[in-house]
CSV table of C-alpha atoms in Angstrom, one decimal:
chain,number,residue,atom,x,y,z
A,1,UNK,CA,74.7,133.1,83.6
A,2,UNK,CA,72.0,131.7,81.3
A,3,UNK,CA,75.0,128.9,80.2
A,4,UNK,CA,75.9,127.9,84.3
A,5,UNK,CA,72.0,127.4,84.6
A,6,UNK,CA,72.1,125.3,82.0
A,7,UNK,CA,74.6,123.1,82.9
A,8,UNK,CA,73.4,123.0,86.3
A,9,UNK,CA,69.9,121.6,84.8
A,10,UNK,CA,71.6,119.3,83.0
A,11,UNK,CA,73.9,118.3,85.9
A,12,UNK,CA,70.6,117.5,88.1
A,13,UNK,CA,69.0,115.5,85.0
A,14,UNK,CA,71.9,113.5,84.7
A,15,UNK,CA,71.8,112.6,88.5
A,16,UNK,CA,68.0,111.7,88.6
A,17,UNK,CA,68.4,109.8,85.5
A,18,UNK,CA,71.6,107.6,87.3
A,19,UNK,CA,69.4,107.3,90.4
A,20,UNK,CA,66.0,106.0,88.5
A,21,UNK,CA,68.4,104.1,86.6
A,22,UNK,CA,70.2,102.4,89.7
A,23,UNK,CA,66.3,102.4,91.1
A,24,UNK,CA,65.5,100.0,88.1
A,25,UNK,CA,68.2,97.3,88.3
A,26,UNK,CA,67.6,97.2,92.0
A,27,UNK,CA,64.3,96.4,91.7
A,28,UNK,CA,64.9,94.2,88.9
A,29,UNK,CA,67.7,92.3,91.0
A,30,UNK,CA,65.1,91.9,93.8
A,31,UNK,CA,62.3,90.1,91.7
A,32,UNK,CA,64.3,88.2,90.0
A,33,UNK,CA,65.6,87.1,93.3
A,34,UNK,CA,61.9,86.5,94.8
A,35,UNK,CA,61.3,84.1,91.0
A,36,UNK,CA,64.5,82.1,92.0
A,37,UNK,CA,63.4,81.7,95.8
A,38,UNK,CA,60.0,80.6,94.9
A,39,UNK,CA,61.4,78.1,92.1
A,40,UNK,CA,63.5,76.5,94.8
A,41,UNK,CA,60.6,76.3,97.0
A,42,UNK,CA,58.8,74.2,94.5
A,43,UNK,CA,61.8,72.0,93.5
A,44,UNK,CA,61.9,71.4,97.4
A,45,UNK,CA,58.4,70.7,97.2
A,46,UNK,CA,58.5,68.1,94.5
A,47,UNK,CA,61.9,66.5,96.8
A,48,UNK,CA,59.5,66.5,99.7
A,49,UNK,CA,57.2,64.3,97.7
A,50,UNK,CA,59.4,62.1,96.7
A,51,UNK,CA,60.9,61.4,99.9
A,52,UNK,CA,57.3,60.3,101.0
A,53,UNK,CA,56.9,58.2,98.1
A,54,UNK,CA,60.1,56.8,98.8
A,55,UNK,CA,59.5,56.4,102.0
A,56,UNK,CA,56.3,54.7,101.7
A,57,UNK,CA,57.6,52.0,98.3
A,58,UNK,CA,57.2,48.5,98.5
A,59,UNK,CA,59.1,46.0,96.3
A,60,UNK,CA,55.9,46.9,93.7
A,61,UNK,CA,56.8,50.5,93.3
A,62,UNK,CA,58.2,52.4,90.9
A,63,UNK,CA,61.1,54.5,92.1
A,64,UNK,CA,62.7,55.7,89.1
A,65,UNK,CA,61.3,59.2,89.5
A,66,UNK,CA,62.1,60.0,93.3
A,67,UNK,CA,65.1,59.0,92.6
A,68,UNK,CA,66.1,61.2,89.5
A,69,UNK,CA,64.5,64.1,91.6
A,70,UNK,CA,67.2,63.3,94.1
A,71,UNK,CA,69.9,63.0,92.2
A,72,UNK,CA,69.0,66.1,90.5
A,73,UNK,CA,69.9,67.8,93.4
A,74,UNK,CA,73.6,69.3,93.0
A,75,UNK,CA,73.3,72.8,94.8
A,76,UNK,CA,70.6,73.2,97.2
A,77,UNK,CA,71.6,72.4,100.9
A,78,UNK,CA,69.0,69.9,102.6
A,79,UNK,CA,68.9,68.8,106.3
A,80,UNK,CA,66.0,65.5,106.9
A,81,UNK,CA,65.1,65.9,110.3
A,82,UNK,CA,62.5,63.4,112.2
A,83,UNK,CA,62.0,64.5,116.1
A,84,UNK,CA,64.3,66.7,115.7
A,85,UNK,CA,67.4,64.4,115.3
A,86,UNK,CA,68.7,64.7,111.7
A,87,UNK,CA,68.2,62.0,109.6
A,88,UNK,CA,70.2,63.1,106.7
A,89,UNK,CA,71.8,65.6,105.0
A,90,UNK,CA,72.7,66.4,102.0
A,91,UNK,CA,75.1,69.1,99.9
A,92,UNK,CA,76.8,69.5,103.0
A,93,UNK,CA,79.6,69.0,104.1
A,94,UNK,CA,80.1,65.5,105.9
A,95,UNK,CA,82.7,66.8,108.9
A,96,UNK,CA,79.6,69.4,109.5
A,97,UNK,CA,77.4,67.3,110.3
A,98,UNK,CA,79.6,64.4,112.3
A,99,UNK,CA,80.2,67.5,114.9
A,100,UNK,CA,77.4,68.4,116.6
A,101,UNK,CA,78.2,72.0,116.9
A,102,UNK,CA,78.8,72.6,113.5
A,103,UNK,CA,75.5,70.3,112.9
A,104,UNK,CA,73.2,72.3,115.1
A,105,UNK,CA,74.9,75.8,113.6
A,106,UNK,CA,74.1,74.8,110.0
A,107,UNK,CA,70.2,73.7,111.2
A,108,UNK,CA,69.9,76.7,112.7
A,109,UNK,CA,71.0,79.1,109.7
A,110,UNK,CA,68.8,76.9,106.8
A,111,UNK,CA,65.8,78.0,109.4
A,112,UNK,CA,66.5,81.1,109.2
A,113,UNK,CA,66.7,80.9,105.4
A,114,UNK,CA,63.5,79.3,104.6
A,115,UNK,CA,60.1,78.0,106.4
A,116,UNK,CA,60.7,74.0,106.6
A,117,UNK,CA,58.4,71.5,104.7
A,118,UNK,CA,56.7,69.3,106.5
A,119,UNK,CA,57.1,65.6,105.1
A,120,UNK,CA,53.5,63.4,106.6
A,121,UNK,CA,54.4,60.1,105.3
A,122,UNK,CA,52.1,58.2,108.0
A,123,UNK,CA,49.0,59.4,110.1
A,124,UNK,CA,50.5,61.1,113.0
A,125,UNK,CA,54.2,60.6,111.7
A,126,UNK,CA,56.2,63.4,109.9
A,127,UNK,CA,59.5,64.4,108.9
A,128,UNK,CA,61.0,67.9,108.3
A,129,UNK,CA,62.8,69.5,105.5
A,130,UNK,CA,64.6,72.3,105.9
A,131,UNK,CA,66.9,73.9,103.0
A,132,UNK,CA,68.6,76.8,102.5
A,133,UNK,CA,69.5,78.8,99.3
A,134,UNK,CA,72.0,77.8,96.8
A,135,UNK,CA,75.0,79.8,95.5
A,136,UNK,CA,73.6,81.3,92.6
A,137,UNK,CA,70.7,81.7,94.9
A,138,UNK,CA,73.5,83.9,97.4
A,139,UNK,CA,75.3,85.2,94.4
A,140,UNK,CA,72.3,87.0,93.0
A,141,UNK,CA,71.3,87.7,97.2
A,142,UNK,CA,74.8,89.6,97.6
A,143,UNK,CA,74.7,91.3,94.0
A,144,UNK,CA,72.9,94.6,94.7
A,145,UNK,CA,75.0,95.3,97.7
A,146,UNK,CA,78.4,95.0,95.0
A,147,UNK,CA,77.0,96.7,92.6
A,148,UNK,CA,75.6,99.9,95.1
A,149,UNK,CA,79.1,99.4,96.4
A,150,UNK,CA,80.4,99.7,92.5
A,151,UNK,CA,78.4,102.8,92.1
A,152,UNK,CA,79.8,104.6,95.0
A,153,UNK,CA,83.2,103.6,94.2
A,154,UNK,CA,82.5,105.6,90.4
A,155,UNK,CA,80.7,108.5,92.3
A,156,UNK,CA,83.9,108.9,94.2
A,157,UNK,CA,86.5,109.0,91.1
A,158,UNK,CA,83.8,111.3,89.1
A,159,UNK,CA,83.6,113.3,92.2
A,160,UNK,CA,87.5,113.1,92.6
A,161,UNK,CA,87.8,113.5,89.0
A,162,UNK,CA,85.4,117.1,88.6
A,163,UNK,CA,87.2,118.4,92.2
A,164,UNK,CA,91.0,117.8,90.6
A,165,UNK,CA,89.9,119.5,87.2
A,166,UNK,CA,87.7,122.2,89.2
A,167,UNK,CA,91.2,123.0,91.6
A,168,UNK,CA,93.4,122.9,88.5
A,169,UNK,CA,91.2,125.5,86.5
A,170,UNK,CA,91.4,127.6,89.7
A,171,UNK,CA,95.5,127.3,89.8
A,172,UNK,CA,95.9,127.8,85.9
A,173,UNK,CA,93.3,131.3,86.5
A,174,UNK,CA,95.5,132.7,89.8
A,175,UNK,CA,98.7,131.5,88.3
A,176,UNK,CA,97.3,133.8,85.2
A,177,UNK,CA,96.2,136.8,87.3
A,178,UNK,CA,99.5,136.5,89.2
A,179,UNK,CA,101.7,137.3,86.3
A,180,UNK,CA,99.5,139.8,84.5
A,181,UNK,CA,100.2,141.5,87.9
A,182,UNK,CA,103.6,141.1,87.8
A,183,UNK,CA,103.0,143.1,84.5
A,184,UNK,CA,100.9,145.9,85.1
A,185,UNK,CA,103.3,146.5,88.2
A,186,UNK,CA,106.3,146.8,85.7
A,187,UNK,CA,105.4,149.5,83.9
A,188,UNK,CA,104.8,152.1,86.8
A,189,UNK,CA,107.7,150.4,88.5
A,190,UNK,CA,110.2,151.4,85.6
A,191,UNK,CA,109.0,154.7,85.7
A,192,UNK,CA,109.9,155.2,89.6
A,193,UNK,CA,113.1,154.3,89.3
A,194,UNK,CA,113.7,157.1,86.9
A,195,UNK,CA,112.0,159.3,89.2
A,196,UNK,CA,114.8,158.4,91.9
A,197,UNK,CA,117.4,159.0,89.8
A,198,UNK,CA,116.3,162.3,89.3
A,199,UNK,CA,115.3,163.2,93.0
A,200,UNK,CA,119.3,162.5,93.1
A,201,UNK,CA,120.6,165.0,91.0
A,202,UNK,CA,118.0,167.7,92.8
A,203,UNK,CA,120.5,167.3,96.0
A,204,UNK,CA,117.2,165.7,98.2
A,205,UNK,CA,118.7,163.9,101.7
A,206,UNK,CA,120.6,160.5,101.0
A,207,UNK,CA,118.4,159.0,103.5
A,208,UNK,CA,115.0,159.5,101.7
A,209,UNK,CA,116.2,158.2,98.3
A,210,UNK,CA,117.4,155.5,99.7
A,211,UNK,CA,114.5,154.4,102.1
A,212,UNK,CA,112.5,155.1,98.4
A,213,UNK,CA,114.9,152.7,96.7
A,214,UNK,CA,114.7,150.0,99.5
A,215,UNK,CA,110.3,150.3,98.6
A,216,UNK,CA,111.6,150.1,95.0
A,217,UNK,CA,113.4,147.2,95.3
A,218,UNK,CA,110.7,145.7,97.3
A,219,UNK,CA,108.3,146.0,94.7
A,220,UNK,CA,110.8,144.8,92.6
A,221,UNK,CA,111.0,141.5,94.4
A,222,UNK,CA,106.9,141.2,94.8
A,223,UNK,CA,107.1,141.3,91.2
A,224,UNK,CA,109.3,138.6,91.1
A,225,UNK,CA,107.1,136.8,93.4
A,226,UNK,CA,104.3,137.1,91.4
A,227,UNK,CA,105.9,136.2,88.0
A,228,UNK,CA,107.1,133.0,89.8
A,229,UNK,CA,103.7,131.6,90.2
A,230,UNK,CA,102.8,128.6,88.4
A,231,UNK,CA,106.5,128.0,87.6
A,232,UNK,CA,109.0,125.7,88.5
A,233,UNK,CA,111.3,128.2,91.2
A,234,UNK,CA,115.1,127.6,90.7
A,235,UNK,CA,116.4,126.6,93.8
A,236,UNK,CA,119.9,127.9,95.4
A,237,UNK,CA,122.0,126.7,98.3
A,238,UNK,CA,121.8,129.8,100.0
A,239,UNK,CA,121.9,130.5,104.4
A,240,UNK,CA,118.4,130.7,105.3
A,241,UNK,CA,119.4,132.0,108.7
A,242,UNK,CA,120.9,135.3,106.7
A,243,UNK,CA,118.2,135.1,104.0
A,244,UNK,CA,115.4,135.5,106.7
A,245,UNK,CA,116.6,137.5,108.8
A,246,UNK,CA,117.0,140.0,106.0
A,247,UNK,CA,113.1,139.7,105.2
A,248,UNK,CA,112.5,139.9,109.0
A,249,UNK,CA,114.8,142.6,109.9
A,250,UNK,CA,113.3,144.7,106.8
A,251,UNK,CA,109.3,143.8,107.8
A,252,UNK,CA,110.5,145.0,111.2
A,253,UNK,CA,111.6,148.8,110.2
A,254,UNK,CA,107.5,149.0,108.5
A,255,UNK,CA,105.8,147.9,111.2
A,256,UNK,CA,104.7,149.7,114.3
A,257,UNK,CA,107.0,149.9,117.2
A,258,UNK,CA,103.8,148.2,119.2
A,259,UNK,CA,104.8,145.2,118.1
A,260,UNK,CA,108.5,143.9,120.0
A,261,UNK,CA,110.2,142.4,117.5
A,262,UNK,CA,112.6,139.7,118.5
A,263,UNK,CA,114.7,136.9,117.1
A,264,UNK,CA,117.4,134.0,118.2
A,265,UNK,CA,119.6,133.2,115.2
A,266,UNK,CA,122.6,130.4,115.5
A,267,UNK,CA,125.7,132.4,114.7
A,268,UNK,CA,126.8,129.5,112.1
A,269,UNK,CA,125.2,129.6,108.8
A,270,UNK,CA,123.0,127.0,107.8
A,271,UNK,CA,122.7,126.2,103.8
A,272,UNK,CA,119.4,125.2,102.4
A,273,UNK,CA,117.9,124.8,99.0
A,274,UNK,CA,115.7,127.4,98.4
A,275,UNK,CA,114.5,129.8,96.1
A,276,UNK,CA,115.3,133.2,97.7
A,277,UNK,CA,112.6,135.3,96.5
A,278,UNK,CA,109.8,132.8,97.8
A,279,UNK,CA,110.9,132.3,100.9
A,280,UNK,CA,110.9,135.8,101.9
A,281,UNK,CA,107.7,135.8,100.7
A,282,UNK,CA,107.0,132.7,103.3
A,283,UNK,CA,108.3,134.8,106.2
A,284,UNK,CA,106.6,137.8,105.3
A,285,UNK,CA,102.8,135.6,105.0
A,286,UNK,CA,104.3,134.4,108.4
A,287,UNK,CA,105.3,137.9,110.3
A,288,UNK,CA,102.0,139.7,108.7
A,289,UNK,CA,99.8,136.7,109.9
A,290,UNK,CA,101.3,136.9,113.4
A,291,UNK,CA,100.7,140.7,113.5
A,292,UNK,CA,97.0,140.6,112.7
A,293,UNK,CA,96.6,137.6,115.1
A,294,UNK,CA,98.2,140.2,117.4
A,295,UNK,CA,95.7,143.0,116.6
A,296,UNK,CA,98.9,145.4,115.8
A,297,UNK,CA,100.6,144.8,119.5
A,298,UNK,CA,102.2,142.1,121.3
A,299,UNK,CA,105.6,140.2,120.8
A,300,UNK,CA,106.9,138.6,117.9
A,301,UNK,CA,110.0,136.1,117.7
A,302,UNK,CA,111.9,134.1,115.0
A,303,UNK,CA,114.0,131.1,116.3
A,304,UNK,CA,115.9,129.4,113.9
A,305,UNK,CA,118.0,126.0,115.4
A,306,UNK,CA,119.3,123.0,113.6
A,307,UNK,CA,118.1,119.4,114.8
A,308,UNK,CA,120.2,117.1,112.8
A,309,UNK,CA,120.0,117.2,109.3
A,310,UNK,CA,116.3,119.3,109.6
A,311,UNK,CA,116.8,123.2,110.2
A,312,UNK,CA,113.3,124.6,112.2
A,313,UNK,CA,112.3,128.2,111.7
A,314,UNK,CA,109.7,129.0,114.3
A,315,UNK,CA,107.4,132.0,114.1
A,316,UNK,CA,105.8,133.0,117.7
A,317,UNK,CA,103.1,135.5,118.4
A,318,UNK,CA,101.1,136.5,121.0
A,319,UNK,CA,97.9,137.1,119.1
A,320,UNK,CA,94.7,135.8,120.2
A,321,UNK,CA,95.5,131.9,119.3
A,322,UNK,CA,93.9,129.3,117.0
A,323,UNK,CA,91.6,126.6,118.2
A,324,UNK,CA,93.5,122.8,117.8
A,325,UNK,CA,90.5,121.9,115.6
A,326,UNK,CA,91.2,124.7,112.9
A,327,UNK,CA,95.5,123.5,113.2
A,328,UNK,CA,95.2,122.0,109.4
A,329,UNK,CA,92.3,124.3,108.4
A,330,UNK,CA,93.7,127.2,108.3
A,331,UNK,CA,96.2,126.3,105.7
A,332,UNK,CA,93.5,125.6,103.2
A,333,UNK,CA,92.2,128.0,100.3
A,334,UNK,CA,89.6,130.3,101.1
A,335,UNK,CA,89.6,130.1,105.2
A,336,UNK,CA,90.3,133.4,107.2
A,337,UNK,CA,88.9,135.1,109.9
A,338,UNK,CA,89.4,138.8,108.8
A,339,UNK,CA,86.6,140.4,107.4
A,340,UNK,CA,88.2,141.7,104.1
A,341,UNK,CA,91.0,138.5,103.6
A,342,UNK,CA,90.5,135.9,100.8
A,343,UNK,CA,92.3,133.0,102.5
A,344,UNK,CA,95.5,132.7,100.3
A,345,UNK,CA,98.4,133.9,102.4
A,346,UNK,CA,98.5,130.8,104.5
A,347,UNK,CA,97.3,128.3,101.8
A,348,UNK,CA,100.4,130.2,99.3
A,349,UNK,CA,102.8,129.7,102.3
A,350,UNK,CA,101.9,125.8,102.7
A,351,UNK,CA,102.3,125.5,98.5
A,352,UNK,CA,105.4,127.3,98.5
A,353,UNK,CA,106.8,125.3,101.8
A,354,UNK,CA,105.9,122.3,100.8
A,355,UNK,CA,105.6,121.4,96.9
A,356,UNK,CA,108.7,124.0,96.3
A,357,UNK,CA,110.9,123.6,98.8
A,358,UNK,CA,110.4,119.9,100.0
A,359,UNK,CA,109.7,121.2,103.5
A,360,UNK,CA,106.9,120.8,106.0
A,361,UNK,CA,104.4,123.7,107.4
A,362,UNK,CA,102.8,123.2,110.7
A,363,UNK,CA,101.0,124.7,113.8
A,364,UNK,CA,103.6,123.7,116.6
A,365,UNK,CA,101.5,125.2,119.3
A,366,UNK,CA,99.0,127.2,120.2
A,367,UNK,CA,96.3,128.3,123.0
A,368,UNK,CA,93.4,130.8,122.3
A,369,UNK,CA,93.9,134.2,124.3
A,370,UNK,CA,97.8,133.5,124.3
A,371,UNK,CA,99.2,133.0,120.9
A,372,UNK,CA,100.9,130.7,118.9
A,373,UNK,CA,103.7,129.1,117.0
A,374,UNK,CA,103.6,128.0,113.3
A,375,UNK,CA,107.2,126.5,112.7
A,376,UNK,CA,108.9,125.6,109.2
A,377,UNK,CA,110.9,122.4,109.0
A,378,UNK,CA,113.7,122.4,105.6
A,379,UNK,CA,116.6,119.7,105.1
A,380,UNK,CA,119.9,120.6,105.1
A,381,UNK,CA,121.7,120.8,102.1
A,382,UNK,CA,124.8,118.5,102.9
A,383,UNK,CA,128.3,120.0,102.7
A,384,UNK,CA,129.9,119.9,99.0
């Protein structure tokens, strides 16, 4: 406990440090944004004041130095304006200003950039600069938003990254627990099966010891189950409508006769890849699910039909319904709605469905008070 606080501490320093650190460069970006802007305002400044001496030379005056300041403008956009037509203009674009759209738009946007100097050449006669900001001026504008942008991105993939490990910790610990069970189970398992084969020689009825070794075998293949987790399941062309109906027809003699069982079965066989043992385990999640929904009483069905190459096994209930918001939920780790459940026999169904067997889980239908319908969809195997 001690070592969890710990890293939690450590966790939380880590994230105030990246947020003071992110604080920082922010800040820093922004002044020396603010330096930029205001050197620009004074290179506009001195432009401003050379267009007036310019403006106001005579064939005595020395020019050499307005002019330099001119020409030593390569990035900063600059519209001369003189009641308010537009004198000239200058890093821009030519086409721009010949179209007086496109000349008004540009005016428009340097104003909104930066506060326009005023140029008073002559008592009671003035010209206006206006100038907007220059690309590095923009580039270095635009930069906190990319990097914030940058720093979301790598929260993301860390976040991704911890999430991912987190989940596969979680799989490599149940996949562990699941086959230690699959263990302890043997042991006592072995030993009932000798214990049958004595109740045999002691002349008990025929049809106890053999309801026993049905409960034997049973465990048996929940073993199996359980030993399979966390492994790659060898798959078998086998005829799912024979394989479930055998897991369905079984669940149905341990159940109570509250619940009307019920099933419509093509009378062809229908091969499928699958592993056996795990997709009885899929059908019993499925039946078990559907009986709790149904409180212990109501009517079940399995319908198994063929569309095309895709065989659909539909379980239907009459249980008390999921809301269409909780459709996808309820396939994920950790949801339920019983008081004593841990969330796994749906989420295991959806694992074993879907990264085993290729196939596709889903909520076909349902309506709260009146039940529903979670239907399986497996390919065909095509005929060797």
């Amino acid at each position: 406990m001690f070592f969890s606080e710990r890293r939690n501490t450590t966790r939380w320093i880590i994230i105030c440090a990246s947020f003071l650190i992110i604080s920082l460069i922010l800040w820093n970006t922004y002044t020396f944004f603010q330096i930029f802007k205001n050197e620009e305002r004074l290179k506009m400044n001195l432009w401003a004041n050379a267009q007036k001496t310019l403006i106001n030379a005579d064939e005595n005056s020395d020019v050499e130095l307005p002019l330099q300041i001119f020409s030593n403008n390569t990035s900063i956009p600059i519209i001369l304006t003189e009641k308010d037509s537009i004198i000239s203009a200058i890093n821009i674009d030519e086409s721009i200003i010949k179209d007086k759209k496109g000349a008004i738009s540009i005016l428009n946007k340097l104003k909104r950039e930066n506060e326009a100097i005023v140029i008073e050449y002559a008592p009671g006669k003035h010209q206006e600069l206006y100038y907007g900001n220059s690309e590095l001026l923009n580039k270095l504008k635009y930069y906190p938003v990319a990097l914030l942008l940058i720093i979301f991105l790598f929260a993301g993939l860390v976040y991704n990254f911890y999430k991912s490990t987190k989940m596969a910790t979680q799989n490599k610990l149940w996949a562990g627990m699941a086959k230690e069970t699959a263990h302890q189970i043997g042991t006592p398992l072995s030993s009932l099966i000798g214990w049958v084969e004595l109740l045999k020689t002691e002349n008990i009825d025929e049809s106890i010891t053999s309801e026993i070794e049905k409960d034997i075998e049973r465990l048996q293949t929940i073993t199996d189950r359980f030993s399979k987790i966390g492994s790659t399941p060898v798959l078998e062309n086998k005829d799912i409508v024979e394989e479930t109906l055998n897991t369905y027809d079984y669940l149905q003699s341990r159940f109570s006769k509250q619940v009307n069982f019920s099933s419509q079965m093509p009378k062809t066989p229908i091969m499928v890849m699958i592993n056996p043992i795990l997709h009885s385990w899929t059908i019993e999640n499925l039946v078990k699910n559907a009986i709790d929904a149904m409180k212990g009483k109501g009517n079940l069905t399995l319908k198994i039909e063929q569309d095309g190459n895709i065989v659909k096994i539909n379980v239907s209930d009459t249980g008390i319904g999921i809301p269409k918001n909780q459709f996808k939920t309820i396939f994920e780790p950790g949801f339920t709605t019983k008081k004593r459940g841990w969330g796994l026999g749906l989420s295991l169904t959806k694992r074993i469905v879907e990264e085993y067997h290729s196939g596709k889980i889903k909520v076909l239908q349902s309506e709260v008070g009146k039940g529903t319908i979670i239907q399986l969809n497996y390919k065909v195997n095509a005929p060797s």
